mmCIF file of C-alpha atoms in Angstrom:
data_model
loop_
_atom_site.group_PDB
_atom_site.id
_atom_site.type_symbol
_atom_site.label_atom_id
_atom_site.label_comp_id
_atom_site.label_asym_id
_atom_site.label_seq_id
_atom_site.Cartn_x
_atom_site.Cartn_y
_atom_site.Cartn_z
ATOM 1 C CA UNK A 1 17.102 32.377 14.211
ATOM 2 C CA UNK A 2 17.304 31.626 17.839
ATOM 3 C CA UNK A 3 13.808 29.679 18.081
ATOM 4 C CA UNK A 4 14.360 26.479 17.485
ATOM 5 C CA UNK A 5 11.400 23.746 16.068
ATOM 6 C CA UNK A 6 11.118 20.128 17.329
ATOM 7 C CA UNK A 7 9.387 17.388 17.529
ATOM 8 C CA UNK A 8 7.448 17.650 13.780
ATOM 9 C CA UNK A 9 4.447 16.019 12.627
ATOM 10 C CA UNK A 10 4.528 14.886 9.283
ATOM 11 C CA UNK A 11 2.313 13.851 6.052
ATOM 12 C CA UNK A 12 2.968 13.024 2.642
ATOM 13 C CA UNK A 13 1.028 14.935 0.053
ATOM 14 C CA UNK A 14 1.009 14.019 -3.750
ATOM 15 C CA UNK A 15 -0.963 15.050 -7.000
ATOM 16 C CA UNK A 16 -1.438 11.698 -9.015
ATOM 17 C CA UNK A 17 -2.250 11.854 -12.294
ATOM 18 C CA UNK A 18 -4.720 8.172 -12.884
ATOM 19 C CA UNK A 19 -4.855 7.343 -16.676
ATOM 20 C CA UNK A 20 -8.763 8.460 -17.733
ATOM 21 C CA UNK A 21 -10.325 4.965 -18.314
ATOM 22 C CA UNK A 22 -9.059 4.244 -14.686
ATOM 23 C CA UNK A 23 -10.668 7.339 -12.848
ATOM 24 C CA UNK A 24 -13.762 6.625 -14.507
ATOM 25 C CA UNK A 25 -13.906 3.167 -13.131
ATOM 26 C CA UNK A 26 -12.953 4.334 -9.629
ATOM 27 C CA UNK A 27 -15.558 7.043 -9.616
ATOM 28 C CA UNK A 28 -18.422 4.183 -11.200
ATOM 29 C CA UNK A 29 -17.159 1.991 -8.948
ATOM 30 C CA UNK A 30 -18.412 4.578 -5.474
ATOM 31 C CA UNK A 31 -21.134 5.504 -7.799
ATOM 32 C CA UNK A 32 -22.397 2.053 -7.925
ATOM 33 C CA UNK A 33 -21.942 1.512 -3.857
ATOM 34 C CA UNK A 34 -23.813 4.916 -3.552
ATOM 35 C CA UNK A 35 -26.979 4.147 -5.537
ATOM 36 C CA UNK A 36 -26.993 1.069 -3.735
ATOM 37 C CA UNK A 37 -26.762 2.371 -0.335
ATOM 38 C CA UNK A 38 -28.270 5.527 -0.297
ATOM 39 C CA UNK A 39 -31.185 4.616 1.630
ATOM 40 C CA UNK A 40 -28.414 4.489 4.490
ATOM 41 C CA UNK A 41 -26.791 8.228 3.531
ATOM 42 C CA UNK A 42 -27.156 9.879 6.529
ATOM 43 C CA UNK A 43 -27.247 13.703 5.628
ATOM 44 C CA UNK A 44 -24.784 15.126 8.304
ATOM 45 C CA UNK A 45 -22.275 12.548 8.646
ATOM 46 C CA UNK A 46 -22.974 11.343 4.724
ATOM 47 C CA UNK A 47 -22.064 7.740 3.754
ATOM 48 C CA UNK A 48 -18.600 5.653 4.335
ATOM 49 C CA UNK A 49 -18.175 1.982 2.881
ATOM 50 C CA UNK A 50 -16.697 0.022 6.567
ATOM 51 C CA UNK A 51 -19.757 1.013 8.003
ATOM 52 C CA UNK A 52 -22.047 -0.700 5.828
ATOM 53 C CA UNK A 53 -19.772 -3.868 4.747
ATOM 54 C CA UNK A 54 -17.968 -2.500 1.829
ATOM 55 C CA UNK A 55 -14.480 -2.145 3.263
ATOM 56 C CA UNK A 56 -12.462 -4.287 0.991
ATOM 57 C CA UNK A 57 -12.294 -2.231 -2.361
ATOM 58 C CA UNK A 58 -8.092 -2.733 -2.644
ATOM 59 C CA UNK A 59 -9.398 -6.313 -3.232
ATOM 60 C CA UNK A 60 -11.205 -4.920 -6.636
ATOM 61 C CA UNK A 61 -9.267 -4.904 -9.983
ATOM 62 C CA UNK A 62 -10.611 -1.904 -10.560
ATOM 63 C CA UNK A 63 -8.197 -0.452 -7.532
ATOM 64 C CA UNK A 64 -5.003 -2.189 -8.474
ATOM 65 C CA UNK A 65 -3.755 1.228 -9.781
ATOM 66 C CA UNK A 66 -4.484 3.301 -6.949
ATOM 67 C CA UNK A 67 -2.871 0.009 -4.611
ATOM 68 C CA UNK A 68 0.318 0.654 -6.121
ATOM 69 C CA UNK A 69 0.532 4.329 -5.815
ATOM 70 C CA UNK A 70 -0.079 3.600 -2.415
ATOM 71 C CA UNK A 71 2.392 1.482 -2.198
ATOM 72 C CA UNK A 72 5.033 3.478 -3.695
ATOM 73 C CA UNK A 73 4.255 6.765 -1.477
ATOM 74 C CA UNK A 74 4.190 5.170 1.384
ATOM 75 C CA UNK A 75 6.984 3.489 1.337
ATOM 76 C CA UNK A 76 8.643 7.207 0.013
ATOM 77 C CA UNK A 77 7.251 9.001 2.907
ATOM 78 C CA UNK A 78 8.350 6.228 5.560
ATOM 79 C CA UNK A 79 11.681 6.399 3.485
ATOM 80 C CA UNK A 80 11.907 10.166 4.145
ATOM 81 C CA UNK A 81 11.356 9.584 8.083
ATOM 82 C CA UNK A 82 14.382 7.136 8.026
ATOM 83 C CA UNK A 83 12.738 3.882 7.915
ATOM 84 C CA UNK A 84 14.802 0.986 5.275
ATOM 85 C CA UNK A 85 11.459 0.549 2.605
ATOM 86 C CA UNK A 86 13.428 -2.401 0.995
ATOM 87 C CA UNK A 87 12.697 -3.922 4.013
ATOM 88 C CA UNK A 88 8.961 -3.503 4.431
ATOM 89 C CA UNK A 89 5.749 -5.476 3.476
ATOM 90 C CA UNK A 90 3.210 -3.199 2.568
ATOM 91 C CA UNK A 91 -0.854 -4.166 3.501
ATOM 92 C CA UNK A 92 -3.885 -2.088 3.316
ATOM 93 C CA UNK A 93 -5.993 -4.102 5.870
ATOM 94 C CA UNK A 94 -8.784 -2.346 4.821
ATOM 95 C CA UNK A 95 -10.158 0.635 2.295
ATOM 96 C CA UNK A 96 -13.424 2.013 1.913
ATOM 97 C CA UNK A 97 -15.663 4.559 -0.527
ATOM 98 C CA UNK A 98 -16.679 7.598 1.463
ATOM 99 C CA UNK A 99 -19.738 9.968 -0.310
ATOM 100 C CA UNK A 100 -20.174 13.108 0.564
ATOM 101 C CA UNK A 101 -23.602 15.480 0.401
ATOM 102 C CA UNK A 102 -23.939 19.068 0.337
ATOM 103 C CA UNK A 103 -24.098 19.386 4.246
ATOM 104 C CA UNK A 104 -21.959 16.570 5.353
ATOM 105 C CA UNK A 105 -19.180 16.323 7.247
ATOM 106 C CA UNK A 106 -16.898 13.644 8.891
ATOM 107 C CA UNK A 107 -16.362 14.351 13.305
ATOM 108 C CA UNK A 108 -12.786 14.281 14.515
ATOM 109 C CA UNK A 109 -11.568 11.050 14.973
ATOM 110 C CA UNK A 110 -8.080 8.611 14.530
ATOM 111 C CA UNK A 111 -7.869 5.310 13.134
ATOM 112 C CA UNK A 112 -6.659 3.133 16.120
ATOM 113 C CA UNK A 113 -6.672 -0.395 13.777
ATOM 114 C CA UNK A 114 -3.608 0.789 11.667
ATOM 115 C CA UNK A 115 0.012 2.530 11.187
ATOM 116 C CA UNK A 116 -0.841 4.530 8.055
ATOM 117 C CA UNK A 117 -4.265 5.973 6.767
ATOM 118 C CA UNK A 118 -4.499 7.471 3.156
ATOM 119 C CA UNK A 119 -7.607 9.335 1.417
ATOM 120 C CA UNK A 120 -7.326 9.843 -1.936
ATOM 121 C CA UNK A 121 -10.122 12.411 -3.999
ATOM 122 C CA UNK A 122 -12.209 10.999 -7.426
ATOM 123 C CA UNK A 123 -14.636 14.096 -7.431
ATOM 124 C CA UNK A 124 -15.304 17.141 -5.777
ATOM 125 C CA UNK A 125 -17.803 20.363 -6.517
ATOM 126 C CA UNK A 126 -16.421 22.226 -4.745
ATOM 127 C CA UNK A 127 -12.414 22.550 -3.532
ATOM 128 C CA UNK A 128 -13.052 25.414 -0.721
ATOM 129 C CA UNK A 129 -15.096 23.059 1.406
ATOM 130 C CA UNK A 130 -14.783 19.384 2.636
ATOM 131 C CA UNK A 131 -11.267 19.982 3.366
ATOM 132 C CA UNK A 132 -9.362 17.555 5.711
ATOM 133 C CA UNK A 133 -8.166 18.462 8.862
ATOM 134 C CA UNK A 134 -5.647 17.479 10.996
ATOM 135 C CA UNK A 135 -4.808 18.018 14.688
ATOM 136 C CA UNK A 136 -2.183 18.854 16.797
ATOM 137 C CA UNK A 137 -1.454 15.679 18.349
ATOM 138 C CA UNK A 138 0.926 16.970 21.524
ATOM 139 C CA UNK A 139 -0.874 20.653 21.823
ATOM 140 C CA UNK A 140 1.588 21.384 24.653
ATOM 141 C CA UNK A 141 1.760 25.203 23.104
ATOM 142 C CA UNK A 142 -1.894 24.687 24.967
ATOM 143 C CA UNK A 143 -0.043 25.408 28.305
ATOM 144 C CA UNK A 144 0.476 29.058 27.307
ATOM 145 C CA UNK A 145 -2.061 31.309 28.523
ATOM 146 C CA UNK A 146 -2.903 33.977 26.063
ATOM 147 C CA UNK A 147 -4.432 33.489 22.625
ATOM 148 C CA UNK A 148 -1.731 33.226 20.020
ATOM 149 C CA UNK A 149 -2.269 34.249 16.593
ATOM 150 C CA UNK A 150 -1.428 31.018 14.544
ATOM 151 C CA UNK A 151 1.945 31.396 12.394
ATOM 152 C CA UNK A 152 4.721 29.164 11.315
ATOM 153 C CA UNK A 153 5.480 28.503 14.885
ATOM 154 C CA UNK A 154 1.843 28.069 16.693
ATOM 155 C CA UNK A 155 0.165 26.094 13.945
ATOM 156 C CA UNK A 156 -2.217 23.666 16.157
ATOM 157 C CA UNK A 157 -3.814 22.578 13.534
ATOM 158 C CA UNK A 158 -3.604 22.068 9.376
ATOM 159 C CA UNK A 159 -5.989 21.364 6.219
ATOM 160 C CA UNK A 160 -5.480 20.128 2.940
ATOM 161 C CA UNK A 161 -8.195 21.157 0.478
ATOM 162 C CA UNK A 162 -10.392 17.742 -1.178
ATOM 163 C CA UNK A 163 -8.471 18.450 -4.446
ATOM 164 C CA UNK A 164 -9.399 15.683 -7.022
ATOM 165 C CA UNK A 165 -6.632 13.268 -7.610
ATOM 166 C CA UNK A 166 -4.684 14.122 -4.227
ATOM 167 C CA UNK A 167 -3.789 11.614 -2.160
ATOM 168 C CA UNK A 168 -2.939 12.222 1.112
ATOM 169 C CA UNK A 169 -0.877 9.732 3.417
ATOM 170 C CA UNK A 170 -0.370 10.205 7.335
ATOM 171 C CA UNK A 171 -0.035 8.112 10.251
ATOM 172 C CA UNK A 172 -3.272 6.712 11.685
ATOM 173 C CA UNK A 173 -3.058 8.288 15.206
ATOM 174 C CA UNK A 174 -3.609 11.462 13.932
ATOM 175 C CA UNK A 175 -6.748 12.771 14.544
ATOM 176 C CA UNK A 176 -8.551 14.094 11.584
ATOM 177 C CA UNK A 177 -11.997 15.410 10.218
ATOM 178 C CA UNK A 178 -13.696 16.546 7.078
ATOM 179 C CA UNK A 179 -15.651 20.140 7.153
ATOM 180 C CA UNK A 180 -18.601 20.795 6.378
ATOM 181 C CA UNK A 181 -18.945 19.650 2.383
ATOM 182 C CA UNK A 182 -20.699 22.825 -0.104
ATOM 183 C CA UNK A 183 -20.893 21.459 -2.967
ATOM 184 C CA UNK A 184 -24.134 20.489 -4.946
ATOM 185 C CA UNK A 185 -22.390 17.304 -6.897
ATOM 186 C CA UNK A 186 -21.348 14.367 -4.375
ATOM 187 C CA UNK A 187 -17.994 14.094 -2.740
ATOM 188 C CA UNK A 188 -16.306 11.310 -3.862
ATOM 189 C CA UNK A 189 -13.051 9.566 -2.134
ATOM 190 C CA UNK A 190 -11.298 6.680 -1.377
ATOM 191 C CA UNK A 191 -10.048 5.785 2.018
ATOM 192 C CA UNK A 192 -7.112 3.370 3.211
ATOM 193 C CA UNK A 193 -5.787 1.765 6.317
ATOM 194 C CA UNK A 194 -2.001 0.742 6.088
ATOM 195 C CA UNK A 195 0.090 -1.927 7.897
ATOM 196 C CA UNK A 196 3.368 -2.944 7.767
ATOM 197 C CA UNK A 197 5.394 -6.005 8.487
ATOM 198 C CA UNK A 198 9.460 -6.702 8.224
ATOM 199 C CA UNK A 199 10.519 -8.919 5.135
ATOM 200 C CA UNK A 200 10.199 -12.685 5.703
ATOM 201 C CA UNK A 201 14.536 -12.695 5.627
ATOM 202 C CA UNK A 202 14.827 -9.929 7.532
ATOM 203 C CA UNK A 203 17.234 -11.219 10.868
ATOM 204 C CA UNK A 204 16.342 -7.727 12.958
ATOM 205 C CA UNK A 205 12.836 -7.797 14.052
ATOM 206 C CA UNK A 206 13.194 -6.932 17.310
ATOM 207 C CA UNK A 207 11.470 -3.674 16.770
ATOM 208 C CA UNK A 208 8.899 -4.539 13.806
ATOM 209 C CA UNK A 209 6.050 -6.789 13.474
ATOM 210 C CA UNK A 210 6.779 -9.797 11.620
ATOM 211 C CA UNK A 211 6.095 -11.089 8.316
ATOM 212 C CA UNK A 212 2.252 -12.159 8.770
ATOM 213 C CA UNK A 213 4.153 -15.554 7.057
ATOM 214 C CA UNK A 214 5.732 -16.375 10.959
ATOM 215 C CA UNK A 215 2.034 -15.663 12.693
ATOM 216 C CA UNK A 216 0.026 -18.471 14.027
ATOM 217 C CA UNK A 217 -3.396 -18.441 15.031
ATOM 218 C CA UNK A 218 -3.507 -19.683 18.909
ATOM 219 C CA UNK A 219 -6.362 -21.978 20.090
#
């Protein structure tokens, strides 16, 4: 085929599979921070945890299973890009509930405080709506003037459907946004920003951030 494709942009998708007892305690667990704040739930834009100081659920026991299947993929998907994972520390500075309403929706936005962002589904009512979706982050097929029917090749933009139990890793710069959510029960995910840091041994850190170990607060 003489087109040639360049310059990708890439996610990492995966169906997880949390033992029962587990689930339930995640989904109580956004239950719980929904009854408590749902004086705040704000119909269009429903309700996310780091706006309303609950933005440090990977510090909860009850997320130490989901933390290491975070772990694991992301190091897997920055393995696939050609980073060395045996040689990466692995944070989630932050992770927060997010709740859903028939009606809601989340406006286009990027994380600019991390490298890595995942979401990962507890319930849904409906699969069809409340989708993520990602943008085109160098639209320079923009520059061609005349309407082009998206394909393979002219894709400007992608969605993954709120499926419960995906998780969905990509890098933080992407701009992303939820569509409008349909379905009558709440939806129900899990949010997480990602850094990274090079092992404390590590002798090549000329490109990385180092080990938070080496850091020293200036004053």
């Amino acid at each position: 085929m003489p087109i040639q494709k360049w310059f990708p942009t890439t996610l990492y998708v995966e169906e997880l599979s949390p033992p029962p007892k587990i689930m339930e305690g995640m989904i109580d667990y956004v239950s719980r921070f929904y009854e408590k704040n749902k004086a705040l739930y704000n119909p269009a834009v429903g309700l996310t945890g780091d706006m309303f100081g609950e933005s440090r659920i990977h510090q909860s026991s009850t997320f130490s299973w989901l933390n290491k299947q975070i772990l694991f993929y992301c190091k897997e998907y920055l393995g696939a890009l050609g980073a060395d994972p045996n040689n990466l520390k692995v944070y989630a500075s932050k992770a927060w509930p997010v709740v859903l309403q028939q009606g809601a929706k989340v406006g286009r936005h990027r994380h600019k405080n991390s490298v890595l962002s995942a979401v990962f589904y507890l319930q849904t009512d409906d699969v069809s709506s409340g989708e993520i979706r990602f943008k085109d982050p160098n639209p320079t097929l923009n520059q061609i003037p005349w309407d082009l029917d998206p394909n393979p090749l002219s894709f400007r933009e992608c969605f993954y459907e709120s499926q419960v139990n995906r998780l969905v890793v990509f890098p933080s710069s992407l701009e992303h946004e939820v569509g409008v959510y349909k379905g009558r029960k709440e939806r129900l995910s899990v949010s997480y920003d990602i850094m990274f840091t090079s092992d404390r041994n590590s002798s090549d850190i000329e490109m990385t951030i180092p080990d938070i170990r080496e850091w020293r607060e200036l004053r």
